[in-house]
Amino acid sequence: MGKVTGFMEFDRLSEANLPVVERVKNYKEFVLHLTDDQAKVQGARCMDCGIPFCTTGCPINNIIPDWNDLVYHQNWRSAIDVLHSTNNFPEFTGRICPAPCEAACTLNINDDAVGIKSIEHAIIDKAWENGWVQPQINPNKTGKKIAIVGSGPAGLAAAQQLARAGHSVVVFEKNSRIGGLLRYGIPDFKFEKSHIDRRMAQMQAEGVEFKVNQHVGENVSADDLVKSYDAVILAGGAELPRDLPVPGRELDGVYFAMDFLTPQNRVVAGDLIPNQIRATGKHVVVIGGGDTGSDCVGTSNRHGAASITQFELMPQPPEKENKALVWPNWPLKMRTSSSHEEGANRDWSITTKELIGENGKVVALKGARVEWKDGKMTEIAGSEFTIKADLVFLAMGFVSPIQKLLNAFGVEKDNRGNAKAETEGATSYQTSKAKIFAAGDVRRGQSLVVWAIREGRQAARAVDEFLMGSSVLPR
Amino acid sequence: MATDLSNTIGFENSNVGSDVYSGQPVEQGLYSPSNERDACGVGFVAHIKGVKSHKIVQQGLELLTNLTHRGATGYDPKLGDGAGLLMQMPDAFMRKEAAKLNINLPVAGQYAVGNVFLPKEINNRAACEAIFSKIIAEENQTFLGWRNVPVDNSNIAQAARDVEPIMRQVFIASTGTDQNVFERKLFVIRKRIEHAVRALNLQDKAAFYMPSLSSRTIVYKGMLLANEVGVYYTDLNDESIVSALALVHQRFSTNTFPAWDLAHPFRMIAHNGEINTVQGNVNWMAARHEAMRSTLLGADLEKLWPLIADGQSDSACFDNCLELLVAGGYSLPHAMMMLIPEAWGNNPLMDEDRRAFYEYHAALMEPWDGPAAVAFTDGRMIGATLDRNGLRPARYLVTEDDIVMMASEMGVLTFPQEKIVKKWRLQPGKMLLIDMEQGRIIDDAEVKNALATAKPYKQWIEKSRYFLSDMPKVDGQLEMAADLLDLQQAFGYTQEDIKFVLQPMVQNGEEGSGSMGNDAALPVLSAKPKVLYNYFKQLFAQVTNPPIDPIREELVMSLVTFIGPKPNLLGLDESTPPMRLEASQPVLMLDELDQLKAIATLTQNQYKSLVLDMTYPANQGKAGMAAAVASITKAASDAVQNGFNILILSDRNVSESRVAIPALLACSATHEHLVKAGLRTSTGLVVDTGSAREVHHFALLAGYGAEAVCPWLTFETIKGMAADNYTANKNFVKAISKGLYKVMSKMGISTYQSYCGAQIFEAIGLNSEFVEKYFTGTASQIEGIGLQHVAEESVRLHAAAFGADPVLVNQLDAGGEYAFRVRGEEHTWTPDSIAKLQNATRTGKYETYKEYAKLINDQSRRHMTLRGLFEIKPAGVAIPLDQVEPAKEIVKRFATGAMSLGSISTEAHATLAIAMNRIGGKSNTGEGGEDAKRFIPVANATSMAAVLGSKLIEKDIALQAGDSMRSSIKQVASGRFGVTAEYLANADQIQIKMAQGAKPGEGGQLPGHKVSEYIAKLRFSVPGVGLISPPPHHDIYSIEDLAQLIHDLKNANPKASISVKLVSETGVGTVAAGVAKAKSDHIVIAGHDGGTGASPISSIKHAGTPWELGLSETQQTLVLNQLRGRVIVQVDGQMKTGRDVVIGALLGADEFGFATAPLVVEGCIMMRKCHLNTCPVGVATQDPELRKRFTGQPEHVVNYFFFVAEEVRELMASMGIAKFDDLIGRPELLDMQAGIEHWKINGLDFSKVFHQPDMPASVSRKNNDVQDHGLVNALDNKLVELAKPALEKGEKVVLDIPITNTNRTVGTMLSNQIATRYGNAGLPNDTIHVNFTGTSGQSFAAFLAKGITFDLTGEGNDYVGKGMCGGRIVIKPPKTFRGIAHENIIVGNTVMFGATTGESYFSGVAGERFCVRNSGATAVVEGVGNHGCEYMTGGTVVVLGVTGLNFAAGMSGGVAYVYDEDGMFAKRCNMGMVALEKVEAAEADVGKVLHLNQPDEVTLKTLIENHANYTSSVRAKSLLENWTVSRAKFVKVMPNEYKRALTELAAAASKEVA
């Protein structure tokens, strides 16, 4: 345990951000990880609970108390070993995970949670700096071949685990770079893409083969994969965005969030995008109050939008949750992201009634206020309003995987259109089709990166067991 | 009615399921006759000069009658536990009776008379009798004939009569002249007859027994009440029955089964106490078989085997061994000194010769260890000795006409005071010996000095002793056959072994602490491979014998171990003493093991050692282990026969290709193999293993035969954990040593030597085939895995260690035993179950509760508890829910656990009380008193802070009208903190905590920083001064002591029920039966897994068993004993859901205790940091800042209990049971769940748990009756009546009352009257003044309240002034007594125990443990025994004479002034926590920080003046006469902590003033 009375002595210290004026000038990460001394103090706040709720709050069951203690004792080398034992990519989660572990932290009951994510961030950054992240090459090859469709966090985690178990792994990615939504969905200012490249190099050294521009179901035959490989893992994500069926939806200037975010990431990566959607000087309205909406806000600010407004259909959450009833679960509460800090008008309980256009181009949005009662929404009479809008981004989440992929393999789907597979038992992660597995958003629907990593790891073990009869891969 | 022998009595079909011929039930279900315990009253009368008279026999019988209250009766008040009398052979009487039968007896001494119990069935009896004549002839003696012993059985209980044997006497004439030779022959004859009768295997063999066969003594005994011995045996009334001695005994057994043969005295002894090591002693005796030779017995020696028959009581085994030693040539006192040596290792005052004597004999015989007052005689001398710690009372007096009377208490026989010349007591380890041939008393010093100097023991020892530590070092290197991590993994190391087990030991030299109990899976239910050690649970003492405090009473403890062969036990005439290799403790360093390997060179071939490899080829897998074990045991016996005499079992060869046999298995298998072969004492056995790392492991290896253990891998593991290797190793060894002390002492065993091989363990989850083969005699109640699975676990661990598991590549397995870990062991409390329970109770949503309950109850995939594997079967068709008893009735059966204020916050503590009072359940104070402000129900809505004071409450809680914060259960624990008459008067139930699930057999400690002003006030102690709860209750060393305490507490509050809390272990059922006989109204059976504020982690894990076993055994045993109806049985231990409750009820519980779950409801999140005071939710902390975080509400707790009750109702409805009463004691409605597939679980068998004794339906299975406490006979009824004017009007009352020893617990009901009316403030001093004359019984003036003065002229027994709270006691000898007061005893043991206020003056010497746990009372006495002022936390004690050893051990408060006449006091004082100062003249104390705010001289002189005034003490007067000189000889005993606290308080006070 860090320090017995650390939690009583030290306050939580959040990671510092670069000032808004500076950071909106570019697409670089602006979160400064903790110094060694700061991390030590934050580690001292961990109480090493008899039941570490954080560990189960974390989808990949990071052994948080142990590395908190190691950081407190400045034993960084061991800390990364423990961290890596549950998490293939701490540099991903240490940056973009909403940290359900911290919600579950015992200190969060009546105090500020331990800054688990910031400690994780510090550990992995130090590990990279010191060259402690090295390929773990398994010299004993099994001779089994596995195809993984999709190179998002689920696919990557599965690939790394399986390669380390001695299998030959090929990752098929439809885009020109690997990473999935990590690469193309999350803006660079939150997550620079070099992190992916570094991991890719490590994985290649471990024997993972990456094939880009390989769109399974389009330019790569599903049947061929099934024939050529001993197992296939579908890890293609849940990319079908939720649409907004209101009058004016067809207008120019109304886009899905990804239509806006992905090109920007490509540009940062050095691609030339001829007709990139730019928010510069525009009145931007973002519909949807989640993380993607936030990313639209942040990107619009960097473009230099004239105004940014973000609407959310649900009511404004409370500033503080009722911890007695919510803890250790993820609380619904008012959250202000770093993008919001950079400037945006936010409003809640707003429904979009119509998108008003001129010459086929959107110019305004007509909305109304709604009232929620017992989970039912009613529009408040007379609350209609109109707001200027040159660009409207739909950021209301994702409905399901692209059905074409699933259809190509002919796997059974659940009632939400996801690939159907259990996560427990003898046939975990197996689809209805022999030797075809599914992991990540393609199986569970849209979710967090950390859930994707979990599913990738667990699916890897399932595949290993399936192929070898038993597995020593940790779940 | 005399028995008519001509009538052949047929076999009646009495108790079903029992051996109809003995009255003892056969082993069934969880009940085993081998668990029977007993304790007793003992005494003797003897004429020093050996003058025989009938009067002495009569006096013996009278003495016996007056000891009646030390016995007990069963369901039938006529059914006692047995009593008897041993006397010298009454020659004239025998001659007269023999003559009637035409038998001509030779001269006295040349014939023997044996008392014999014979079967009723005539042919069988004839067969037995035929054996007598045959064997007597074969042994060349003359059979003379039989005499029928006339008996009058008209008044004995039916059950005793049912199994009454035929009583006959056999007459044998000697063919020689030497009476000693004849006696030796009689011993051989008796043993041979016993063996021969046993060989007949008669149907009614149990009826055969020989109480005595001697030419010198005869024993009359039976299944009789104490006062019935002389009635039943009409012989005893014959005037011609004369003897110079009468040794008598009254038994108190834990059962109600009539057993004629178990009565004492035995042939040479009568024993009050218990031999804790008996299993080991019996094994060691068997082990000596081959190696024993005797010149005196010669070829006859072999005829004695088996020396100790199976199934005997500990006392009978002891008697057998004593007989052998005496027959083998030891004198009686010599033999007694070998069997029950006094503590010689750490006694600073013992002379060298005596120490050498004991040290020499230690190698010959391990102590028969346990509380014991043993009276012994061979007919020529009579004596008594006491165990090393003085755990039984034994007082004696000597009269001027040469009578010595010794008894467990005084007053049993009255003698005119003017005739008494000496009143004294047996002191710990001391012996009283009367040699009637020499005609004098030989005192302890003389008898022992004579023996100690009879042979040059000191010289012998110096010549023959090797100390391992003195031998030249051998250059050895640890060579490991694999990587450290792989080896650790192969031996099952986890990260927790490093973090929780090794680090604290290496860093602090002691075992780490944990809290909140154990909710992890039992090893046999775990899906993970477990080390074999984990399947064993440590046994511990409860009720029938006391645990020892190994820290404060270290002087009786010893870890000295002898490695190597043991000398010939009977070789007392062998002049060259055999060599002995000695180590101060059993943990060997690496270089010490190397020394053992090279021992032949180091000792010029005196010793030869051989290493036996405990590993075998890994490729043989689990199938290879059986052969590997067999070959190692074979190799061991071969080696011994080839002259090797130190065997080293080693697993250093473990590598990728070699797997180790579990060291415990190899050790035990080898030990037992050698014992059975009679070779064990010819060799030493040492274990060199990588597996041993925690205290439990070392204890197990010792318990199964290892004389020393070298934990080679641990030494490698702890490198670097401390500043240097030396410190690391030293601290580790220190921690293990301390831990072994603790493990031994929790069973009341004080020496490693007698612990070694004593098997003080039981197994859970091992099958009987395996246990019988390798751990013979160890209890294992539910079967489980066998060798194949044990092997599989080793092989799995080995494979994982050397396999490819990436998680294990660079780290150990997570473990998860001590704290929840995701890859670790399963726990019932998980993040999910806690979150759901808290959510459910806060929102009031039953549906959420059901989700919680499902997580706990459904163990189809995660197996954690035994009950999780049970299936509940319906009793009939399901009924609608509304027909089931309402929840508000069911919740009345619920109680919360005993959690003290101190372990949990005031808010958390009071919230539980409010909730339980709202639902009509019961909350429990825990140890530590209770604020009197909580006793009054609140009239109008208010708040906790408003009632208790806002300073005391950090987080206020609203109270409704009618709420009460009073805990209806008041706990009385070993520390007696805050136990006053007022506290007891405000109870509905008073609970005596015998043991606690998390650390049975251990005490506790509340560190000074946790003793806040408030807690100090409630506990009558000083803020900031640490408090110790002793392991034992110092007024309960045996079952009859418990009966006395129950009686005391019943007197203290006649309206309250008395409860006794026990912890589940094998044999707890038998203890519970004893407790029921001791008249407890209520018995709690706690599981091993219960919560705790702080406990050593090995105790949390490795002591006690699940409540399912203990409860079931209790139910079965109580039903068999027909005692179940009169007690309420409560069960607790990780009780969480309605299903738990239903299973508890079906197994026999009326009520249910919950502790952890309600704490979770209050906000506990199983932080397991209670012991660190950092509970972040304000539950288990005293930190004001953290207490502000408390969020618990009584409503939440109320919700919880109603939810549980609702779940119970649903289950009842589905079972078709409407009334809760109809659930209780219905194990037939339980079964093992079918279809659980698990590699380890499949071998479990719960049939013993589900066993229902086959008793008639009229025998109750649940509580439906009450105990008769006999309060109507109490003297207090009279006192209360006479004191009415004082009680009602405060008028002064003076009374004159005679008193005797049968007036027990006097003044306590009277004090209850005062406490009820006036609280702790009581009445003005001396309002009620009672002048008593005579000898008071036990617990005189217990809980004496303020306003009462008891002035006794005469003497007191044990427990005078126990729990006194404000009264005054004066005890002085009668004027007619001629003895010098300060040289004679006036009160017994444990006087003023737990007193809180008041004063006492004793003009004479007190026994052992004077003022133990005194927290504020004042006492003046003229001398005390050992352990005076132990654990004292407050008050003032003045000793005007000599003290015993270990004075002031654990004393943290108060002051003692001791008159140190001989200047030796410093040696008798335990200086661990105190300093000795001078008593300065008053002037010199000006400006100092002072006890009682006055100079010591003033305090001391005033008290001595009071003493002189009240008692007319000669000693006090003489001291005062020459005051300045006297003062200079006084030593002030000042506790260091108290001094510090006084200084701090003074500094704080002056700061406040400034």
mmCIF file with all atom_site columns, C-alpha atoms in Angstrom, chain A residues 1 4-5 7-8 47-53 55-56 61 63 65-66 81-82 85-86 106-107 109-111 324-325 327-328 472 474, chain B residues 495 499 804-807 810-811 819-823 829 831 834-835 838-839 842-843 1165-1169 1172 1174 1176-1177 1183 1186 1189:
data_model
loop_
_atom_site.group_PDB
_atom_site.id
_atom_site.type_symbol
_atom_site.label_atom_id
_atom_site.label_alt_id
_atom_site.label_comp_id
_atom_site.label_asym_id
_atom_site.label_entity_id
_atom_site.label_seq_id
_atom_site.pdbx_PDB_ins_code
_atom_site.Cartn_x
_atom_site.Cartn_y
_atom_site.Cartn_z
_atom_site.occupancy
_atom_site.B_iso_or_equiv
_atom_site.pdbx_formal_charge
_atom_site.auth_seq_id
_atom_site.auth_comp_id
_atom_site.auth_asym_id
_atom_site.auth_atom_id
_atom_site.pdbx_PDB_model_num
ATOM 1  C CA . MET A 1 1    ? 0.000   0.000   0.000   1.00 0.00 ? 1    MET A CA 1
ATOM 2  C CA . VAL A 1 4    ? -1.519  4.349   5.077   1.00 0.00 ? 4    VAL A CA 1
ATOM 3  C CA . THR A 1 5    ? -2.768  7.861   5.673   1.00 0.00 ? 5    THR A CA 1
ATOM 4  C CA . PHE A 1 7    ? -5.588  9.733   1.282   1.00 0.00 ? 7    PHE A CA 1
ATOM 5  C CA . MET A 1 8    ? -6.111  11.945  4.300   1.00 0.00 ? 8    MET A CA 1
ATOM 6  C CA . MET A 1 47   ? -5.704  2.943   0.132   1.00 0.00 ? 47   MET A CA 1
ATOM 7  C CA . ASP A 1 48   ? -5.005  -0.552  -1.226  1.00 0.00 ? 48   ASP A CA 1
ATOM 8  C CA . CYS A 1 49   ? -8.555  -1.568  -0.448  1.00 0.00 ? 49   CYS A CA 1
ATOM 9  C CA . GLY A 1 50   ? -9.407  -5.012  0.838   1.00 0.00 ? 50   GLY A CA 1
ATOM 10 C CA . ILE A 1 51   ? -11.782 -5.064  -2.070  1.00 0.00 ? 51   ILE A CA 1
ATOM 11 C CA . PRO A 1 52   ? -10.349 -2.867  -4.826  1.00 0.00 ? 52   PRO A CA 1
ATOM 12 C CA . PHE A 1 53   ? -13.533 -1.749  -6.511  1.00 0.00 ? 53   PHE A CA 1
ATOM 13 C CA . THR A 1 55   ? -10.114 -3.259  -10.390 1.00 0.00 ? 55   THR A CA 1
ATOM 14 C CA . THR A 1 56   ? -13.569 -4.522  -11.166 1.00 0.00 ? 56   THR A CA 1
ATOM 15 C CA . ASN A 1 61   ? -9.316  -5.363  -14.449 1.00 0.00 ? 61   ASN A CA 1
ATOM 16 C CA . ILE A 1 63   ? -4.444  -4.234  -10.954 1.00 0.00 ? 63   ILE A CA 1
ATOM 17 C CA . PRO A 1 65   ? -3.582  -0.813  -6.230  1.00 0.00 ? 65   PRO A CA 1
ATOM 18 C CA . ASP A 1 66   ? -0.405  -2.698  -7.064  1.00 0.00 ? 66   ASP A CA 1
ATOM 19 C CA . ASP A 1 81   ? 5.062   -4.945  -15.894 1.00 0.00 ? 81   ASP A CA 1
ATOM 20 C CA . VAL A 1 82   ? 1.994   -5.109  -13.693 1.00 0.00 ? 82   VAL A CA 1
ATOM 21 C CA . SER A 1 85   ? -0.130  -7.764  -17.480 1.00 0.00 ? 85   SER A CA 1
ATOM 22 C CA . THR A 1 86   ? -3.736  -6.677  -17.904 1.00 0.00 ? 86   THR A CA 1
ATOM 23 C CA . THR A 1 106  ? -13.440 3.802   -2.815  1.00 0.00 ? 106  THR A CA 1
ATOM 24 C CA . LEU A 1 107  ? -12.238 7.315   -2.191  1.00 0.00 ? 107  LEU A CA 1
ATOM 25 C CA . ILE A 1 109  ? -17.553 7.644   -2.088  1.00 0.00 ? 109  ILE A CA 1
ATOM 26 C CA . ASN A 1 110  ? -16.879 10.729  -0.072  1.00 0.00 ? 110  ASN A CA 1
ATOM 27 C CA . ASP A 1 111  ? -13.732 12.306  -1.474  1.00 0.00 ? 111  ASP A CA 1
ATOM 28 C CA . ALA A 1 324  ? -24.887 6.612   -1.951  1.00 0.00 ? 324  ALA A CA 1
ATOM 29 C CA . LEU A 1 325  ? -27.037 5.144   -4.683  1.00 0.00 ? 325  LEU A CA 1
ATOM 30 C CA . TRP A 1 327  ? -21.241 4.316   -6.480  1.00 0.00 ? 327  TRP A CA 1
ATOM 31 C CA . PRO A 1 328  ? -19.349 2.216   -7.574  1.00 0.00 ? 328  PRO A CA 1
ATOM 32 C CA . VAL A 1 472  ? -2.383  -19.746 -20.543 1.00 0.00 ? 472  VAL A CA 1
ATOM 33 C CA . PRO A 1 474  ? -4.870  -14.272 -19.177 1.00 0.00 ? 474  PRO A CA 1
ATOM 34 C CA . GLN B 2 495  ? 2.225   -12.242 -4.043  1.00 0.00 ? 495  GLN B CA 1
ATOM 35 C CA . LYS B 2 499  ? 3.205   -8.777  1.021   1.00 0.00 ? 499  LYS B CA 1
ATOM 36 C CA . ALA B 2 804  ? 4.578   -20.970 -20.020 1.00 0.00 ? 804  ALA B CA 1
ATOM 37 C CA . ASP B 2 805  ? 1.853   -19.019 -18.258 1.00 0.00 ? 805  ASP B CA 1
ATOM 38 C CA . PRO B 2 806  ? 2.662   -15.408 -19.179 1.00 0.00 ? 806  PRO B CA 1
ATOM 39 C CA . VAL B 2 807  ? 1.136   -14.101 -15.960 1.00 0.00 ? 807  VAL B CA 1
ATOM 40 C CA . ASN B 2 810  ? 7.858   -12.570 -14.047 1.00 0.00 ? 810  ASN B CA 1
ATOM 41 C CA . GLN B 2 811  ? 5.529   -12.486 -11.090 1.00 0.00 ? 811  GLN B CA 1
ATOM 42 C CA . ALA B 2 819  ? -7.814  -9.374  -0.071  1.00 0.00 ? 819  ALA B CA 1
ATOM 43 C CA . PHE B 2 820  ? -10.005 -9.582  -3.113  1.00 0.00 ? 820  PHE B CA 1
ATOM 44 C CA . ARG B 2 821  ? -7.969  -9.799  -6.305  1.00 0.00 ? 821  ARG B CA 1
ATOM 45 C CA . VAL B 2 822  ? -9.319  -10.282 -9.800  1.00 0.00 ? 822  VAL B CA 1
ATOM 46 C CA . ARG B 2 823  ? -7.164  -13.240 -10.636 1.00 0.00 ? 823  ARG B CA 1
ATOM 47 C CA . TRP B 2 829  ? -17.996 -10.240 -0.598  1.00 0.00 ? 829  TRP B CA 1
ATOM 48 C CA . PRO B 2 831  ? -17.680 -5.329  -5.404  1.00 0.00 ? 831  PRO B CA 1
ATOM 49 C CA . ILE B 2 834  ? -21.467 -4.992  -1.616  1.00 0.00 ? 834  ILE B CA 1
ATOM 50 C CA . ALA B 2 835  ? -22.783 -2.424  -4.072  1.00 0.00 ? 835  ALA B CA 1
ATOM 51 C CA . GLN B 2 838  ? -25.848 -1.036  -0.016  1.00 0.00 ? 838  GLN B CA 1
ATOM 52 C CA . ASN B 2 839  ? -28.075 0.084   -2.812  1.00 0.00 ? 839  ASN B CA 1
ATOM 53 C CA . ARG B 2 842  ? -30.529 2.581   1.067   1.00 0.00 ? 842  ARG B CA 1
ATOM 54 C CA . THR B 2 843  ? -33.327 2.602   -1.490  1.00 0.00 ? 843  THR B CA 1
ATOM 55 C CA . ILE B 2 1165 ? -16.704 -1.547  1.888   1.00 0.00 ? 1165 ILE B CA 1
ATOM 56 C CA . MET B 2 1166 ? -14.387 -4.250  3.210   1.00 0.00 ? 1166 MET B CA 1
ATOM 57 C CA . MET B 2 1167 ? -11.401 -2.017  3.219   1.00 0.00 ? 1167 MET B CA 1
ATOM 58 C CA . ARG B 2 1168 ? -9.797  -4.438  5.692   1.00 0.00 ? 1168 ARG B CA 1
ATOM 59 C CA . LYS B 2 1169 ? -7.939  -1.598  7.332   1.00 0.00 ? 1169 LYS B CA 1
ATOM 60 C CA . LEU B 2 1172 ? -4.972  0.835   10.964  1.00 0.00 ? 1172 LEU B CA 1
ATOM 61 C CA . THR B 2 1174 ? -8.022  4.543   8.564   1.00 0.00 ? 1174 THR B CA 1
ATOM 62 C CA . PRO B 2 1176 ? -12.446 5.788   4.924   1.00 0.00 ? 1176 PRO B CA 1
ATOM 63 C CA . VAL B 2 1177 ? -16.182 5.417   5.511   1.00 0.00 ? 1177 VAL B CA 1
ATOM 64 C CA . ASP B 2 1183 ? -10.463 9.341   13.771  1.00 0.00 ? 1183 ASP B CA 1
ATOM 65 C CA . LEU B 2 1186 ? -13.010 9.976   9.120   1.00 0.00 ? 1186 LEU B CA 1
ATOM 66 C CA . ARG B 2 1189 ? -17.737 10.395  6.559   1.00 0.00 ? 1189 ARG B CA 1
#
